[in-house]
Short mmCIF file of C-alpha atoms and ligand atoms in Angstrom, two decimals:
data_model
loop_
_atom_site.label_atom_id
_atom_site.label_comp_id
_atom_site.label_asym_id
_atom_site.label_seq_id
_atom_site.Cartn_x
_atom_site.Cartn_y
_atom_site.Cartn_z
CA UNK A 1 -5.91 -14.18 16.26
CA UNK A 2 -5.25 -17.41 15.08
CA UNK A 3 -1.80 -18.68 14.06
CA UNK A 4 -1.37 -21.49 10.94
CA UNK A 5 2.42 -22.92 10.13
CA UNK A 6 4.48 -21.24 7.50
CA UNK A 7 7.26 -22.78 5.76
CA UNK A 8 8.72 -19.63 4.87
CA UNK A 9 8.38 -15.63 5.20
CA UNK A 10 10.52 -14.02 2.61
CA UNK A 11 9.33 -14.31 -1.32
CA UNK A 12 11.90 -13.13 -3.64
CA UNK A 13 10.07 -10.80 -6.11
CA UNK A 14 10.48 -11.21 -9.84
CA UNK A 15 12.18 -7.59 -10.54
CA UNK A 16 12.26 -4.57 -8.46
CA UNK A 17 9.74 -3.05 -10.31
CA UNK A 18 7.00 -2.70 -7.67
CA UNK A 19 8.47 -0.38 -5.59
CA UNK A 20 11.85 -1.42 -5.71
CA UNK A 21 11.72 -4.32 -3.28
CA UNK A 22 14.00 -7.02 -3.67
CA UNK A 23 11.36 -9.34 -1.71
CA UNK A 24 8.03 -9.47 -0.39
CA UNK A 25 6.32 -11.20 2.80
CA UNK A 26 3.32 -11.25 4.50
CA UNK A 27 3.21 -11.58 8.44
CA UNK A 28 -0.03 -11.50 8.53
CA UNK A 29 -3.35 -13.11 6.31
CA UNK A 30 -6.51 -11.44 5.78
CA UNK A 31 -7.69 -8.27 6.68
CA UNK A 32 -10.20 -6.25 8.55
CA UNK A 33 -10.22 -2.83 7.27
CA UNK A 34 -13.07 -3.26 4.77
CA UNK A 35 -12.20 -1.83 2.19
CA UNK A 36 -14.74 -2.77 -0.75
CA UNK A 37 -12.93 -2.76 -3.52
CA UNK A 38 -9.73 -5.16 -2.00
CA UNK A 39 -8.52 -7.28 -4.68
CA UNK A 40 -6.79 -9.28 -2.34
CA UNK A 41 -10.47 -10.49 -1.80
CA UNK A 42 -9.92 -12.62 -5.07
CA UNK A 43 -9.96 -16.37 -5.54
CA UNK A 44 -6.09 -16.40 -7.33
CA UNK A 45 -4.79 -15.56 -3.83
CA UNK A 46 -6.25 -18.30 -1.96
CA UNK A 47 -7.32 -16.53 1.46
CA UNK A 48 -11.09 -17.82 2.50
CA UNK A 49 -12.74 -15.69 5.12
CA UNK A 50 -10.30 -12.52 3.86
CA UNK A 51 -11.74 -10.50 7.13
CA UNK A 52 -10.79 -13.19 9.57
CA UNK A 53 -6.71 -12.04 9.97
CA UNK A 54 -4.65 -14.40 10.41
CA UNK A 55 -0.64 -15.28 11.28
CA UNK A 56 1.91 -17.06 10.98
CA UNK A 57 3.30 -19.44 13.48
CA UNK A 58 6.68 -18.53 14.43
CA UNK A 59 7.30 -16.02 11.69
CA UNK A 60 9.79 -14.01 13.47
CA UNK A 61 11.85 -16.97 14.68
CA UNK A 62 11.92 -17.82 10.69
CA UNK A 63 12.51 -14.22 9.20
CA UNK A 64 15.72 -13.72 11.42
CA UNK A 65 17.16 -17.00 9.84
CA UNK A 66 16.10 -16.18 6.59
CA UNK A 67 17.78 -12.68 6.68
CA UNK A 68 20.85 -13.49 8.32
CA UNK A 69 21.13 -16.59 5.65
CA UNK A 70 20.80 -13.49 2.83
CA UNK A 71 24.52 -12.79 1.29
CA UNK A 72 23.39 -9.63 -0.34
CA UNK A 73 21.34 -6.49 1.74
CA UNK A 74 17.91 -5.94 0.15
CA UNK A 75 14.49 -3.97 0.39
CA UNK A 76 12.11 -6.48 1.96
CA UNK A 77 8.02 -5.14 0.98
CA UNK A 78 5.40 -5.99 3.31
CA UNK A 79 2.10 -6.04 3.38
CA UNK A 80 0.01 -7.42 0.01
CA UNK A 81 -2.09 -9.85 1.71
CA UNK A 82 -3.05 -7.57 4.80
CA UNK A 83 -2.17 -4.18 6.13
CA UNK A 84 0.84 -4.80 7.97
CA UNK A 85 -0.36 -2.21 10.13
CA UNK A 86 -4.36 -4.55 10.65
CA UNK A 87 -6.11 -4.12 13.80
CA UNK A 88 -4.16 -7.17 15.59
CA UNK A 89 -0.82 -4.96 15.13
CA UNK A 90 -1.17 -3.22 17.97
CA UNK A 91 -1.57 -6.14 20.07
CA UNK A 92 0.60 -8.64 18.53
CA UNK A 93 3.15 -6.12 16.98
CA UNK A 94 4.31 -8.49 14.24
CA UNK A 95 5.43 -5.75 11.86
CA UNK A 96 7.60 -3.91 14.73
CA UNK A 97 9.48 -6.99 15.64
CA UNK A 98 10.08 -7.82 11.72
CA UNK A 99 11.54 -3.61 11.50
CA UNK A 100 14.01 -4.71 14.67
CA UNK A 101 14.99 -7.61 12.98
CA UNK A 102 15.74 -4.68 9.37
CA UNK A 103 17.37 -2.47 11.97
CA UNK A 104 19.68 -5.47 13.33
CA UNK A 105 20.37 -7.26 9.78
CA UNK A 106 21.13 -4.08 7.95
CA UNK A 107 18.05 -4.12 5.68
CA UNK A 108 15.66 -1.71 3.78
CA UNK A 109 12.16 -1.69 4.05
CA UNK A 110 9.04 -0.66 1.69
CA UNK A 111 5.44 -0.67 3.28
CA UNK A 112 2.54 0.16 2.02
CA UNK A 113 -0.54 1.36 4.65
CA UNK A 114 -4.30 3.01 5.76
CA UNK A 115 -3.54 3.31 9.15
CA UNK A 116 -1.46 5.99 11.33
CA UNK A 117 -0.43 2.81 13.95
CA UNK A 118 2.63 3.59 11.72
CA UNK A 119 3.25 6.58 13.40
CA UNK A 120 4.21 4.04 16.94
CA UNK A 121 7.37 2.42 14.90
CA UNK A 122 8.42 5.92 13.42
CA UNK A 123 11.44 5.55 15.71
CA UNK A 124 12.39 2.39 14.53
CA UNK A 125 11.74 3.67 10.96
CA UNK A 126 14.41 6.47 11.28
CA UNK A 127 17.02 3.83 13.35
CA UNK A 128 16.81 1.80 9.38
CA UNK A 129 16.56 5.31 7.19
CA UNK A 130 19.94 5.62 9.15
CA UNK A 131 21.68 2.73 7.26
CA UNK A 132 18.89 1.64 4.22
CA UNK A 133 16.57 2.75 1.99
CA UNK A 134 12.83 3.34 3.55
CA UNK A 135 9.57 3.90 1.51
CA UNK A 136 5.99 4.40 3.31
CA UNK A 137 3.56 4.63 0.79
CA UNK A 138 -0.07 5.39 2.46
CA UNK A 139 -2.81 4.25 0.39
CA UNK A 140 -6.08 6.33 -0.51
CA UNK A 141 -9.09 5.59 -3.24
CA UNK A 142 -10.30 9.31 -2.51
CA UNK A 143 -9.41 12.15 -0.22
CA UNK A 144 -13.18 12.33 1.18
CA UNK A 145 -13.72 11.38 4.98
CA UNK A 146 -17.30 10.80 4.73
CA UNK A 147 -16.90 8.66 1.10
CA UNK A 148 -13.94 6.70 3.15
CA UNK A 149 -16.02 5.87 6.07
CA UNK A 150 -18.03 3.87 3.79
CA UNK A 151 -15.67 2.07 1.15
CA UNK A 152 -12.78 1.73 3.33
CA UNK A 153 -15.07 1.44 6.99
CA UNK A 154 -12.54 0.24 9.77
CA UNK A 155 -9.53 2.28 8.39
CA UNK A 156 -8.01 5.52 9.23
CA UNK A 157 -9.61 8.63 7.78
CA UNK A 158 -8.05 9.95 4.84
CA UNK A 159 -7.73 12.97 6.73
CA UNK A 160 -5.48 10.73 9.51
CA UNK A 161 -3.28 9.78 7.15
CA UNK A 162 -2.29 13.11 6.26
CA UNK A 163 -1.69 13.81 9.16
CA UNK A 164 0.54 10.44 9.68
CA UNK A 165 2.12 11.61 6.33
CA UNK A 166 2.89 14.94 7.67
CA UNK A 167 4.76 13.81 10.91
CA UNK A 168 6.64 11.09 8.85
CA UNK A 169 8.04 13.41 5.90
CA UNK A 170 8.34 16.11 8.28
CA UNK A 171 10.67 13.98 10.36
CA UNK A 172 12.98 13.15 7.05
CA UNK A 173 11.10 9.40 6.54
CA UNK A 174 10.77 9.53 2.32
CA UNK A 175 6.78 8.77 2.12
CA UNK A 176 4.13 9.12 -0.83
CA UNK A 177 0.88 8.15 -2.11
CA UNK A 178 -0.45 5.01 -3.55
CA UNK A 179 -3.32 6.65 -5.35
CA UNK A 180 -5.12 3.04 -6.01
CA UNK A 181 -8.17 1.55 -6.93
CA UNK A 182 -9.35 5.05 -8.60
CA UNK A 183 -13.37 4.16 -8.41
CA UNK A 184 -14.70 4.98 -12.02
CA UNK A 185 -17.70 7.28 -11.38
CA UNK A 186 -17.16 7.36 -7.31
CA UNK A 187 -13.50 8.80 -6.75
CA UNK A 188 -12.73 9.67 -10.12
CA UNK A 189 -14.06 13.10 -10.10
CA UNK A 190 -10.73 15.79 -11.31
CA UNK A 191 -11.64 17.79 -8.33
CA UNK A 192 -11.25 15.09 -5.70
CA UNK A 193 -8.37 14.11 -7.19
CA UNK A 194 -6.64 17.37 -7.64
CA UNK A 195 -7.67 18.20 -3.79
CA UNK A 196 -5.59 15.12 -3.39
CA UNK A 197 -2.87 16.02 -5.08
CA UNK A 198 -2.30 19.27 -3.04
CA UNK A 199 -2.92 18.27 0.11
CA UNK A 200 -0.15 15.80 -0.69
CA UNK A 201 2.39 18.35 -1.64
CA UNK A 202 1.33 20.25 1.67
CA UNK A 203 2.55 17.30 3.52
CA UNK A 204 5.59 16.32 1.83
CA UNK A 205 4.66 13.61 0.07
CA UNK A 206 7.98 12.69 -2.21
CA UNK A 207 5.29 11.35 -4.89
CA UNK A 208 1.45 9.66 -6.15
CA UNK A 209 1.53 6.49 -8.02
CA UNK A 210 -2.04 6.32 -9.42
CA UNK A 211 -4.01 3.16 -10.63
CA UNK A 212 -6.35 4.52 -13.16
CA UNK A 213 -9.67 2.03 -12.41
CA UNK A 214 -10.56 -1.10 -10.12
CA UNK A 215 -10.17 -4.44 -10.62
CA UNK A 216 -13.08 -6.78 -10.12
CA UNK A 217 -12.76 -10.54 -10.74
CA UNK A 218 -15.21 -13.62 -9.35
CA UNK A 219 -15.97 -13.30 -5.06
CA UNK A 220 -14.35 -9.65 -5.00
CA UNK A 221 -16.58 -8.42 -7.85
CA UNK A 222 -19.63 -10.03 -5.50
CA UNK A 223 -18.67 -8.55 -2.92
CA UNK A 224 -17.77 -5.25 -4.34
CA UNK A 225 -21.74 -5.27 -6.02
CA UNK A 226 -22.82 -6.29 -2.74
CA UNK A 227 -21.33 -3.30 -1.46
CA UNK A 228 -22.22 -1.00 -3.71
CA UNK A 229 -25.90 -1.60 -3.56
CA UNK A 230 -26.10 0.36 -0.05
CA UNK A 231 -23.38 2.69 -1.23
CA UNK A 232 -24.11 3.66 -4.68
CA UNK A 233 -27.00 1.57 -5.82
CA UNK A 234 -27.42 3.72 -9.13
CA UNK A 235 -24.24 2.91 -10.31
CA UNK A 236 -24.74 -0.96 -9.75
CA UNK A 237 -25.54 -1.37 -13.62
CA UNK A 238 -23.07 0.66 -14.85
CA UNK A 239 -20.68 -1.20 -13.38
CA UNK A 240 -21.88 -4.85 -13.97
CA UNK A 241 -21.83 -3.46 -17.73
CA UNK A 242 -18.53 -2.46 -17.67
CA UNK A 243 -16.91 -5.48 -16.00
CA UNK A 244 -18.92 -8.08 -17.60
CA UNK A 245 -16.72 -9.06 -19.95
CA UNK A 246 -12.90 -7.49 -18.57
CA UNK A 247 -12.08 -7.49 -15.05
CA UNK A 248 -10.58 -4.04 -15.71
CA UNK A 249 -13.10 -1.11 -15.17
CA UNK A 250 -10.77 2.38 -16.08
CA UNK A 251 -11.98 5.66 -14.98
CA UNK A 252 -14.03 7.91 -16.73
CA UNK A 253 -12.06 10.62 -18.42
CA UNK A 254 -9.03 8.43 -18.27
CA UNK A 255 -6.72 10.71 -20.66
CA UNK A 256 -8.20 14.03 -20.27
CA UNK A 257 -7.47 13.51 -15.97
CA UNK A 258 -4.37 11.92 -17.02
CA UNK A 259 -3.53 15.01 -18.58
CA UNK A 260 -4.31 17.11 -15.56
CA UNK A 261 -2.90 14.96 -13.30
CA UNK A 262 0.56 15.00 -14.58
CA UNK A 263 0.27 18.42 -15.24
CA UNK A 264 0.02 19.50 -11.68
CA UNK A 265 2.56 16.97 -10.27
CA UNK A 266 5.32 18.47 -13.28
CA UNK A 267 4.13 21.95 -11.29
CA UNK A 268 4.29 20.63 -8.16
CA UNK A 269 7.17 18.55 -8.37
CA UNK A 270 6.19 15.49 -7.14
CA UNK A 271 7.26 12.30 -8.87
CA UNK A 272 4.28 9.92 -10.25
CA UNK A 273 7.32 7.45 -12.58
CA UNK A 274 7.17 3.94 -10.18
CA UNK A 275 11.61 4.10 -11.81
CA UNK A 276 11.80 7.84 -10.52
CA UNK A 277 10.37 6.91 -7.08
CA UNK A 278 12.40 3.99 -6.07
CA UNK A 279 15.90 6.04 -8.09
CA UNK A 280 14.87 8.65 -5.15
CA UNK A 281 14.74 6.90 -2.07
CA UNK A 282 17.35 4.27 -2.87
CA UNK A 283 19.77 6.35 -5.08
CA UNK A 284 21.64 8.01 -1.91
CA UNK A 285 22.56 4.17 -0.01
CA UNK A 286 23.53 3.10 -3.79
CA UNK A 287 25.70 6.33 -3.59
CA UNK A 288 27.20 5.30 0.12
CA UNK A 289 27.93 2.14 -0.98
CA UNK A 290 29.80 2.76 -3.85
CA UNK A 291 31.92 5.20 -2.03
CA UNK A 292 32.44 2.58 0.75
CA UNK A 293 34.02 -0.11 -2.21
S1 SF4 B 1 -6.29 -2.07 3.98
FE1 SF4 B 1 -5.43 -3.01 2.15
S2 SF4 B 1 -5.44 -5.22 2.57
FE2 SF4 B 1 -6.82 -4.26 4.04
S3 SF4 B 1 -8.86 -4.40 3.12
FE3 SF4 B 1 -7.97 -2.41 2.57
S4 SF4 B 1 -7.00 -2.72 0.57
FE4 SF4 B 1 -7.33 -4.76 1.48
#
């Protein structure tokens, strides 16, 4: 893996909205889990090559002085530019080494991933639930193995991360579902996304945040076409169509699955309000605190 300078790691976020994170970085650049609908394929962001992974040159080194410099504890967010848990993880361990460095500085973490590597740091994970708020949100575009193994090809199954979501709630860690891109006329289907849904429950998800379409804008969208022409080739007109002239392509059925799908998460009791889910995994160190003053 290459290494290129940094300058800094942590990126104060604008509000907590997105997940209630106070901050954001990114240890690592690119990624190599192929997903084809990655919007973090787009020109705006800057990274050429986006499957060539990249890192930063002394990032740890840089975090620890950057967090002990903080005055106020926060939730730091990882992961938009690459899964913090990519294929170099395992060898390089970035991520783990930036949860030690949570776990020593008193600090809350929020990370977003495909893969069940993030089963290894589940110990660490607990050490920080311990003292500050944790969120692991595992993202899926469908719940279908064979349909994964071909829009999101060097991944975990979505099948494996159940199972990763399983052990994780089932050991107290508060974990849901980023339910994003929805693929208008490939993962949209109600009864994907209902099996979804209650396979979710089954494994103690705490809540599913869906994104209701796919982005496509300049070298993602050609790469997403490109894509799609082995996938899906029928629906390669459709799609040009409908992102010709917005780079916003919603779902088919958009209120009527709405509908449904808030339906069955009210019955089910799991939370799909972004305010609800961060309230529930943050509310109870809020709580501590205030009983500390
Ligand atoms: S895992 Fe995330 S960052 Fe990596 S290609 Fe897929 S969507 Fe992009």
């Amino acid at each position: 893996m290459n290494l290129l300078p940094a300058k800094k790691i942590l990126m104060k976020t604008k509000n907590k909205a997105w997940l209630g994170t106070d901050y954001t970085m990114n240890l690592y650049k690119g990624c190599h889990h192929g997903c084809i609908y990655c919007d973090s394929r787009s020109r705006c962001y800057g990274i050429e090559n986006f499957e060539r992974v990249t890192g930063k040159q002394n990032a740890l080194q840089m975090l620890a002085l950057e967090l002990q410099q903080k005055r106020q504890k926060a939730v730091i967010g990882d992961g938009s530019m690459s899964d913090s848990y990519n294929a170099f993880e395992k060898k390089y361990q970035l991520t783990r080494q930036a949860l030690e460095l949570f776990d020593t500085f008193d600090f809350g973490v929020s990370l977003a991933t495909k893969s069940d590597l993030i089963l290894r740091d589940q110990d660490l994970l607990k050490k920080i639930s311990g003292h500050a708020p944790v969120n692991i949100s595992f993202s899926f575009s469908t719940i279908d193995d064979a349909l994964a193994s071909k829009i999101e090809k060097r991944v975990s199954l979505p099948s494996q991360r159940m199972a990763a979501l399983k052990e994780l709630t089932a050991s107290g860690l508060y974990s849901g579902i980023l339910l994003m891109p929805i693929l208008p006329a490939l993962t949209d289907d109600w009864s994907t996304i209902e099996k979804l849904v209650l396979q979710a429950k089954e494994n103690g998800a705490a809540y599913i945040y869906p994104f209701w379409g796919v982005t496509l804008r300049d070298i993602q969208k050609e790469y997403y076409f490109q894509q799609l022409k082995n996938i899906a080739p029928n629906l390669l007109q459709k799609y040009q169509q409908a992102s010709a002239d917005n780079y916003y392509y919603p779902i088919e059925n958009l209120m009527e699955t709405k509908r449904k799908f808030k339906k069955l998460c009210c019955q089910l009791q799991l939370e799909y309000s972004m305010t609800r889910i961060i309230e529930k995994y943050q509310q109870r160190y809020q709580v501590e605190q205030l009983s500390l003053f």
